[in-house]
Amino acid sequence: KNPYPYLKYSDIFCLSSDFEGFGLVLIEAMAFGTKIVTTKCKGAPSSLIDNKYIDFSPLNNHMILADNIVRSLYFPSPKPFLIKESKQYSSEERSLNYLNEII
């Protein structure tokens, strides 16, 4: 019922979807400082693609996804950096960016 304890105490979060909406669960995992390994799925927010703290794997390539999972376990990103990165996706920050773009 409540995924937060799982995200908070996990070493990594792996999303292996072929398609996602915005991918809010990625931001939520990042907010807890949980390392993210995911596919470059269709529909994921493009702003996450350039994030240096997320390991992306091509679609339909389980070998690279597995390698990224193992590498993330041996070389995790520091939690404070992940938490700081997640703040750029807060509703306040997104709203300010939107207002700046339309003004």
PDB file of N, CA, C and O in Angstrom, residues 33-93:
ATOM      1  N   GLY A  33      17.043   9.391  -2.406  1.00  0.00           N
ATOM      2  CA  GLY A  33      18.458   9.109  -2.588  1.00  0.00           C
ATOM      3  C   GLY A  33      18.717   7.724  -3.128  1.00  0.00           C
ATOM      4  O   GLY A  33      19.836   7.212  -3.018  1.00  0.00           O
ATOM      5  N   THR A  34      17.699   7.114  -3.715  1.00  0.00           N
ATOM      6  CA  THR A  34      17.830   5.759  -4.255  1.00  0.00           C
ATOM      7  C   THR A  34      18.353   5.821  -5.681  1.00  0.00           C
ATOM      8  O   THR A  34      17.805   6.523  -6.523  1.00  0.00           O
ATOM      9  N   LYS A  35      19.435   5.119  -5.949  1.00  0.00           N
ATOM     10  CA  LYS A  35      20.024   5.051  -7.285  1.00  0.00           C
ATOM     11  C   LYS A  35      19.016   4.471  -8.266  1.00  0.00           C
ATOM     12  O   LYS A  35      18.306   3.523  -7.947  1.00  0.00           O
ATOM     13  N   ILE A  36      18.959   5.026  -9.478  1.00  0.00           N
ATOM     14  CA  ILE A  36      17.977   4.607 -10.477  1.00  0.00           C
ATOM     15  C   ILE A  36      18.661   3.974 -11.676  1.00  0.00           C
ATOM     16  O   ILE A  36      19.628   4.503 -12.210  1.00  0.00           O
ATOM     17  N   VAL A  37      18.132   2.828 -12.069  1.00  0.00           N
ATOM     18  CA  VAL A  37      18.508   2.160 -13.310  1.00  0.00           C
ATOM     19  C   VAL A  37      17.211   1.987 -14.078  1.00  0.00           C
ATOM     20  O   VAL A  37      16.239   1.461 -13.552  1.00  0.00           O
ATOM     21  N   THR A  38      17.174   2.449 -15.319  1.00  0.00           N
ATOM     22  CA  THR A  38      15.935   2.389 -16.086  1.00  0.00           C
ATOM     23  C   THR A  38      16.221   2.226 -17.571  1.00  0.00           C
ATOM     24  O   THR A  38      17.358   2.391 -18.018  1.00  0.00           O
ATOM     25  N   THR A  39      15.193   1.892 -18.298  1.00  0.00           N
ATOM     26  CA  THR A  39      15.297   1.823 -19.749  1.00  0.00           C
ATOM     27  C   THR A  39      14.987   3.197 -20.333  1.00  0.00           C
ATOM     28  O   THR A  39      14.344   4.023 -19.686  1.00  0.00           O
ATOM     29  N   LYS A  40      15.449   3.430 -21.532  1.00  0.00           N
ATOM     30  CA  LYS A  40      15.097   4.660 -22.245  1.00  0.00           C
ATOM     31  C   LYS A  40      13.725   4.440 -22.881  1.00  0.00           C
ATOM     32  O   LYS A  40      13.583   4.361 -24.088  1.00  0.00           O
ATOM     33  N   CYS A  41      12.733   4.312 -22.003  1.00  0.00           N
ATOM     34  CA  CYS A  41      11.396   3.974 -22.478  1.00  0.00           C
ATOM     35  C   CYS A  41      10.691   5.182 -23.079  1.00  0.00           C
ATOM     36  O   CYS A  41      10.971   6.321 -22.728  1.00  0.00           O
ATOM     37  N   LYS A  42       9.790   4.900 -23.981  1.00  0.00           N
ATOM     38  CA  LYS A  42       8.993   5.946 -24.606  1.00  0.00           C
ATOM     39  C   LYS A  42       8.093   6.568 -23.548  1.00  0.00           C
ATOM     40  O   LYS A  42       7.506   5.889 -22.734  1.00  0.00           O
ATOM     41  N   GLY A  43       8.000   7.874 -23.572  1.00  0.00           N
ATOM     42  CA  GLY A  43       7.132   8.577 -22.644  1.00  0.00           C
ATOM     43  C   GLY A  43       7.833   9.087 -21.404  1.00  0.00           C
ATOM     44  O   GLY A  43       7.284   9.887 -20.671  1.00  0.00           O
ATOM     45  N   ALA A  44       9.049   8.653 -21.144  1.00  0.00           N
ATOM     46  CA  ALA A  44       9.777   9.148 -19.971  1.00  0.00           C
ATOM     47  C   ALA A  44      10.111  10.623 -20.186  1.00  0.00           C
ATOM     48  O   ALA A  44      10.296  11.061 -21.314  1.00  0.00           O
ATOM     49  N   PRO A  45      10.165  11.388 -19.112  1.00  0.00           N
ATOM     50  CA  PRO A  45      10.471  12.809 -19.279  1.00  0.00           C
ATOM     51  C   PRO A  45      11.863  13.009 -19.873  1.00  0.00           C
ATOM     52  O   PRO A  45      12.829  12.423 -19.407  1.00  0.00           O
ATOM     53  N   SER A  46      11.929  13.816 -20.919  1.00  0.00           N
ATOM     54  CA  SER A  46      13.208  14.018 -21.613  1.00  0.00           C
ATOM     55  C   SER A  46      14.242  14.675 -20.715  1.00  0.00           C
ATOM     56  O   SER A  46      15.437  14.475 -20.897  1.00  0.00           O
ATOM     57  N   SER A  47      13.810  15.439 -19.715  1.00  0.00           N
ATOM     58  CA  SER A  47      14.767  16.082 -18.822  1.00  0.00           C
ATOM     59  C   SER A  47      15.533  15.077 -17.977  1.00  0.00           C
ATOM     60  O   SER A  47      16.623  15.363 -17.501  1.00  0.00           O
ATOM     61  N   LEU A  48      14.996  13.878 -17.813  1.00  0.00           N
ATOM     62  CA  LEU A  48      15.706  12.853 -17.048  1.00  0.00           C
ATOM     63  C   LEU A  48      16.797  12.178 -17.868  1.00  0.00           C
ATOM     64  O   LEU A  48      17.747  11.643 -17.316  1.00  0.00           O
ATOM     65  N   ILE A  49      16.668  12.193 -19.189  1.00  0.00           N
ATOM     66  CA  ILE A  49      17.621  11.499 -20.062  1.00  0.00           C
ATOM     67  C   ILE A  49      19.043  12.004 -19.847  1.00  0.00           C
ATOM     68  O   ILE A  49      19.991  11.241 -19.891  1.00  0.00           O
ATOM     69  N   ASP A  50      19.196  13.287 -19.577  1.00  0.00           N
ATOM     70  CA  ASP A  50      20.524  13.873 -19.411  1.00  0.00           C
ATOM     71  C   ASP A  50      21.024  13.843 -17.967  1.00  0.00           C
ATOM     72  O   ASP A  50      22.070  14.388 -17.671  1.00  0.00           O
ATOM     73  N   ASN A  51      20.282  13.217 -17.084  1.00  0.00           N
ATOM     74  CA  ASN A  51      20.664  13.202 -15.683  1.00  0.00           C
ATOM     75  C   ASN A  51      21.833  12.239 -15.470  1.00  0.00           C
ATOM     76  O   ASN A  51      21.720  11.049 -15.734  1.00  0.00           O
ATOM     77  N   LYS A  52      22.925  12.771 -14.959  1.00  0.00           N
ATOM     78  CA  LYS A  52      24.136  11.953 -14.796  1.00  0.00           C
ATOM     79  C   LYS A  52      24.041  10.945 -13.655  1.00  0.00           C
ATOM     80  O   LYS A  52      24.902  10.088 -13.517  1.00  0.00           O
ATOM     81  N   TYR A  53      23.005  11.045 -12.837  1.00  0.00           N
ATOM     82  CA  TYR A  53      22.864  10.121 -11.720  1.00  0.00           C
ATOM     83  C   TYR A  53      21.918   8.964 -12.016  1.00  0.00           C
ATOM     84  O   TYR A  53      21.642   8.145 -11.154  1.00  0.00           O
ATOM     85  N   ILE A  54      21.404   8.901 -13.248  1.00  0.00           N
ATOM     86  CA  ILE A  54      20.513   7.820 -13.642  1.00  0.00           C
ATOM     87  C   ILE A  54      21.205   7.000 -14.717  1.00  0.00           C
ATOM     88  O   ILE A  54      21.736   7.546 -15.677  1.00  0.00           O
ATOM     89  N   ASP A  55      21.210   5.684 -14.548  1.00  0.00           N
ATOM     90  CA  ASP A  55      21.786   4.792 -15.554  1.00  0.00           C
ATOM     91  C   ASP A  55      20.683   4.317 -16.496  1.00  0.00           C
ATOM     92  O   ASP A  55      19.750   3.637 -16.074  1.00  0.00           O
ATOM     93  N   PHE A  56      20.809   4.703 -17.756  1.00  0.00           N
ATOM     94  CA  PHE A  56      19.822   4.319 -18.768  1.00  0.00           C
ATOM     95  C   PHE A  56      20.322   3.140 -19.585  1.00  0.00           C
ATOM     96  O   PHE A  56      21.501   3.035 -19.885  1.00  0.00           O
ATOM     97  N   SER A  57      19.383   2.287 -19.948  1.00  0.00           N
ATOM     98  CA  SER A  57      19.668   1.123 -20.787  1.00  0.00           C
ATOM     99  C   SER A  57      18.755   1.194 -22.002  1.00  0.00           C
ATOM    100  O   SER A  57      17.620   1.644 -21.898  1.00  0.00           O
ATOM    101  N   PRO A  58      19.227   0.712 -23.147  1.00  0.00           N
ATOM    102  CA  PRO A  58      18.346   0.680 -24.317  1.00  0.00           C
ATOM    103  C   PRO A  58      17.204  -0.304 -24.102  1.00  0.00           C
ATOM    104  O   PRO A  58      17.318  -1.254 -23.325  1.00  0.00           O
ATOM    105  N   LEU A  59      16.111  -0.060 -24.798  1.00  0.00           N
ATOM    106  CA  LEU A  59      14.974  -0.984 -24.728  1.00  0.00           C
ATOM    107  C   LEU A  59      15.369  -2.355 -25.258  1.00  0.00           C
ATOM    108  O   LEU A  59      16.206  -2.471 -26.150  1.00  0.00           O
ATOM    109  N   ASN A  60      14.781  -3.372 -24.690  1.00  0.00           N
ATOM    110  CA  ASN A  60      14.943  -4.756 -25.158  1.00  0.00           C
ATOM    111  C   ASN A  60      16.382  -5.258 -25.138  1.00  0.00           C
ATOM    112  O   ASN A  60      16.779  -6.061 -25.970  1.00  0.00           O
ATOM    113  N   ASN A  61      17.170  -4.753 -24.192  1.00  0.00           N
ATOM    114  CA  ASN A  61      18.536  -5.240 -24.059  1.00  0.00           C
ATOM    115  C   ASN A  61      18.770  -5.586 -22.586  1.00  0.00           C
ATOM    116  O   ASN A  61      19.282  -4.774 -21.820  1.00  0.00           O
ATOM    117  N   HIS A  62      18.365  -6.780 -22.225  1.00  0.00           N
ATOM    118  CA  HIS A  62      18.459  -7.187 -20.823  1.00  0.00           C
ATOM    119  C   HIS A  62      19.894  -7.306 -20.321  1.00  0.00           C
ATOM    120  O   HIS A  62      20.151  -7.170 -19.127  1.00  0.00           O
ATOM    121  N   MET A  63      20.837  -7.541 -21.216  1.00  0.00           N
ATOM    122  CA  MET A  63      22.240  -7.670 -20.792  1.00  0.00           C
ATOM    123  C   MET A  63      22.788  -6.322 -20.305  1.00  0.00           C
ATOM    124  O   MET A  63      23.447  -6.266 -19.263  1.00  0.00           O
ATOM    125  N   ILE A  64      22.510  -5.259 -21.039  1.00  0.00           N
ATOM    126  CA  ILE A  64      22.980  -3.934 -20.610  1.00  0.00           C
ATOM    127  C   ILE A  64      22.243  -3.500 -19.351  1.00  0.00           C
ATOM    128  O   ILE A  64      22.852  -2.931 -18.438  1.00  0.00           O
ATOM    129  N   LEU A  65      20.955  -3.792 -19.277  1.00  0.00           N
ATOM    130  CA  LEU A  65      20.191  -3.463 -18.071  1.00  0.00           C
ATOM    131  C   LEU A  65      20.795  -4.181 -16.862  1.00  0.00           C
ATOM    132  O   LEU A  65      21.021  -3.567 -15.814  1.00  0.00           O
ATOM    133  N   ALA A  66      21.097  -5.455 -16.998  1.00  0.00           N
ATOM    134  CA  ALA A  66      21.705  -6.225 -15.906  1.00  0.00           C
ATOM    135  C   ALA A  66      23.075  -5.663 -15.534  1.00  0.00           C
ATOM    136  O   ALA A  66      23.400  -5.536 -14.343  1.00  0.00           O
ATOM    137  N   ASP A  67      23.880  -5.307 -16.529  1.00  0.00           N
ATOM    138  CA  ASP A  67      25.194  -4.705 -16.260  1.00  0.00           C
ATOM    139  C   ASP A  67      25.041  -3.392 -15.490  1.00  0.00           C
ATOM    140  O   ASP A  67      25.813  -3.118 -14.565  1.00  0.00           O
ATOM    141  N   ASN A  68      24.062  -2.582 -15.881  1.00  0.00           N
ATOM    142  CA  ASN A  68      23.838  -1.305 -15.187  1.00  0.00           C
ATOM    143  C   ASN A  68      23.386  -1.526 -13.748  1.00  0.00           C
ATOM    144  O   ASN A  68      23.770  -0.770 -12.855  1.00  0.00           O
ATOM    145  N   ILE A  69      22.590  -2.557 -13.517  1.00  0.00           N
ATOM    146  CA  ILE A  69      22.154  -2.870 -12.151  1.00  0.00           C
ATOM    147  C   ILE A  69      23.357  -3.260 -11.300  1.00  0.00           C
ATOM    148  O   ILE A  69      23.557  -2.731 -10.205  1.00  0.00           O
ATOM    149  N   VAL A  70      24.183  -4.152 -11.800  1.00  0.00           N
ATOM    150  CA  VAL A  70      25.360  -4.600 -11.050  1.00  0.00           C
ATOM    151  C   VAL A  70      26.322  -3.437 -10.806  1.00  0.00           C
ATOM    152  O   VAL A  70      26.811  -3.242  -9.687  1.00  0.00           O
ATOM    153  N   ARG A  71      26.574  -2.642 -11.834  1.00  0.00           N
ATOM    154  CA  ARG A  71      27.481  -1.492 -11.687  1.00  0.00           C
ATOM    155  C   ARG A  71      26.944  -0.509 -10.642  1.00  0.00           C
ATOM    156  O   ARG A  71      27.700   0.035  -9.837  1.00  0.00           O
ATOM    157  N   SER A  72      25.623  -0.303 -10.636  1.00  0.00           N
ATOM    158  CA  SER A  72      25.025   0.617  -9.662  1.00  0.00           C
ATOM    159  C   SER A  72      25.161   0.110  -8.231  1.00  0.00           C
ATOM    160  O   SER A  72      25.258   0.900  -7.296  1.00  0.00           O
ATOM    161  N   LEU A  73      25.162  -1.196  -8.063  1.00  0.00           N
ATOM    162  CA  LEU A  73      25.354  -1.750  -6.727  1.00  0.00           C
ATOM    163  C   LEU A  73      26.786  -1.556  -6.239  1.00  0.00           C
ATOM    164  O   LEU A  73      27.023  -1.315  -5.057  1.00  0.00           O
ATOM    165  N   TYR A  74      27.736  -1.631  -7.154  1.00  0.00           N
ATOM    166  CA  TYR A  74      29.146  -1.443  -6.786  1.00  0.00           C
ATOM    167  C   TYR A  74      29.558   0.019  -6.731  1.00  0.00           C
ATOM    168  O   TYR A  74      30.450   0.389  -5.972  1.00  0.00           O
ATOM    169  N   PHE A  75      28.918   0.860  -7.544  1.00  0.00           N
ATOM    170  CA  PHE A  75      29.261   2.282  -7.617  1.00  0.00           C
ATOM    171  C   PHE A  75      28.001   3.134  -7.470  1.00  0.00           C
ATOM    172  O   PHE A  75      27.546   3.753  -8.431  1.00  0.00           O
ATOM    173  N   PRO A  76      27.440   3.175  -6.273  1.00  0.00           N
ATOM    174  CA  PRO A  76      26.205   3.947  -6.088  1.00  0.00           C
ATOM    175  C   PRO A  76      26.468   5.448  -6.145  1.00  0.00           C
ATOM    176  O   PRO A  76      27.585   5.901  -5.879  1.00  0.00           O
ATOM    177  N   SER A  77      25.454   6.192  -6.525  1.00  0.00           N
ATOM    178  CA  SER A  77      25.538   7.656  -6.488  1.00  0.00           C
ATOM    179  C   SER A  77      25.313   8.100  -5.054  1.00  0.00           C
ATOM    180  O   SER A  77      24.500   7.516  -4.335  1.00  0.00           O
ATOM    181  N   PRO A  78      26.009   9.148  -4.628  1.00  0.00           N
ATOM    182  CA  PRO A  78      25.809   9.635  -3.260  1.00  0.00           C
ATOM    183  C   PRO A  78      24.375  10.136  -3.065  1.00  0.00           C
ATOM    184  O   PRO A  78      23.862  10.894  -3.882  1.00  0.00           O
ATOM    185  N   LYS A  79      23.745   9.693  -1.985  1.00  0.00           N
ATOM    186  CA  LYS A  79      22.351  10.054  -1.713  1.00  0.00           C
ATOM    187  C   LYS A  79      22.113  11.563  -1.719  1.00  0.00           C
ATOM    188  O   LYS A  79      21.129  12.015  -2.292  1.00  0.00           O
ATOM    189  N   PRO A  80      22.984  12.369  -1.110  1.00  0.00           N
ATOM    190  CA  PRO A  80      22.709  13.820  -1.114  1.00  0.00           C
ATOM    191  C   PRO A  80      22.607  14.408  -2.526  1.00  0.00           C
ATOM    192  O   PRO A  80      21.795  15.303  -2.758  1.00  0.00           O
ATOM    193  N   PHE A  81      23.390  13.902  -3.462  1.00  0.00           N
ATOM    194  CA  PHE A  81      23.321  14.409  -4.832  1.00  0.00           C
ATOM    195  C   PHE A  81      21.996  14.020  -5.494  1.00  0.00           C
ATOM    196  O   PHE A  81      21.396  14.808  -6.214  1.00  0.00           O
ATOM    197  N   LEU A  82      21.552  12.807  -5.251  1.00  0.00           N
ATOM    198  CA  LEU A  82      20.277  12.366  -5.820  1.00  0.00           C
ATOM    199  C   LEU A  82      19.117  13.179  -5.243  1.00  0.00           C
ATOM    200  O   LEU A  82      18.222  13.605  -5.976  1.00  0.00           O
ATOM    201  N   ILE A  83      19.142  13.380  -3.945  1.00  0.00           N
ATOM    202  CA  ILE A  83      18.074  14.149  -3.299  1.00  0.00           C
ATOM    203  C   ILE A  83      18.052  15.570  -3.839  1.00  0.00           C
ATOM    204  O   ILE A  83      16.985  16.102  -4.167  1.00  0.00           O
ATOM    205  N   LYS A  84      19.228  16.176  -3.978  1.00  0.00           N
ATOM    206  CA  LYS A  84      19.301  17.539  -4.523  1.00  0.00           C
ATOM    207  C   LYS A  84      18.777  17.579  -5.964  1.00  0.00           C
ATOM    208  O   LYS A  84      18.047  18.494  -6.340  1.00  0.00           O
ATOM    209  N   GLU A  85      19.134  16.612  -6.767  1.00  0.00           N
ATOM    210  CA  GLU A  85      18.666  16.544  -8.154  1.00  0.00           C
ATOM    211  C   GLU A  85      17.146  16.440  -8.233  1.00  0.00           C
ATOM    212  O   GLU A  85      16.531  16.990  -9.127  1.00  0.00           O
ATOM    213  N   SER A  86      16.540  15.723  -7.305  1.00  0.00           N
ATOM    214  CA  SER A  86      15.091  15.519  -7.348  1.00  0.00           C
ATOM    215  C   SER A  86      14.328  16.822  -7.137  1.00  0.00           C
ATOM    216  O   SER A  86      13.205  16.965  -7.616  1.00  0.00           O
ATOM    217  N   LYS A  87      14.934  17.782  -6.455  1.00  0.00           N
ATOM    218  CA  LYS A  87      14.238  19.033  -6.134  1.00  0.00           C
ATOM    219  C   LYS A  87      13.907  19.856  -7.370  1.00  0.00           C
ATOM    220  O   LYS A  87      12.969  20.632  -7.357  1.00  0.00           O
ATOM    221  N   GLN A  88      14.648  19.656  -8.454  1.00  0.00           N
ATOM    222  CA  GLN A  88      14.344  20.404  -9.667  1.00  0.00           C
ATOM    223  C   GLN A  88      13.019  19.956 -10.293  1.00  0.00           C
ATOM    224  O   GLN A  88      12.487  20.614 -11.172  1.00  0.00           O
ATOM    225  N   TYR A  89      12.480  18.833  -9.838  1.00  0.00           N
ATOM    226  CA  TYR A  89      11.215  18.313 -10.361  1.00  0.00           C
ATOM    227  C   TYR A  89      10.048  18.576  -9.407  1.00  0.00           C
ATOM    228  O   TYR A  89       8.959  18.071  -9.618  1.00  0.00           O
ATOM    229  N   SER A  90      10.278  19.372  -8.362  1.00  0.00           N
ATOM    230  CA  SER A  90       9.191  19.675  -7.432  1.00  0.00           C
ATOM    231  C   SER A  90       8.111  20.476  -8.151  1.00  0.00           C
ATOM    232  O   SER A  90       8.360  21.125  -9.172  1.00  0.00           O
ATOM    233  N   SER A  91       6.909  20.443  -7.620  1.00  0.00           N
ATOM    234  CA  SER A  91       5.807  21.171  -8.266  1.00  0.00           C
ATOM    235  C   SER A  91       6.091  22.665  -8.295  1.00  0.00           C
ATOM    236  O   SER A  91       5.765  23.349  -9.270  1.00  0.00           O
ATOM    237  N   GLU A  92       6.746  23.195  -7.255  1.00  0.00           N
ATOM    238  CA  GLU A  92       7.080  24.614  -7.233  1.00  0.00           C
ATOM    239  C   GLU A  92       8.068  24.958  -8.353  1.00  0.00           C
ATOM    240  O   GLU A  92       7.892  25.929  -9.080  1.00  0.00           O
ATOM    241  N   GLU A  93       9.095  24.139  -8.483  1.00  0.00           N
ATOM    242  CA  GLU A  93      10.117  24.384  -9.507  1.00  0.00           C
ATOM    243  C   GLU A  93       9.535  24.236 -10.910  1.00  0.00           C
ATOM    244  O   GLU A  93       9.804  25.035 -11.799  1.00  0.00           O
TER     245      GLU A  93
END
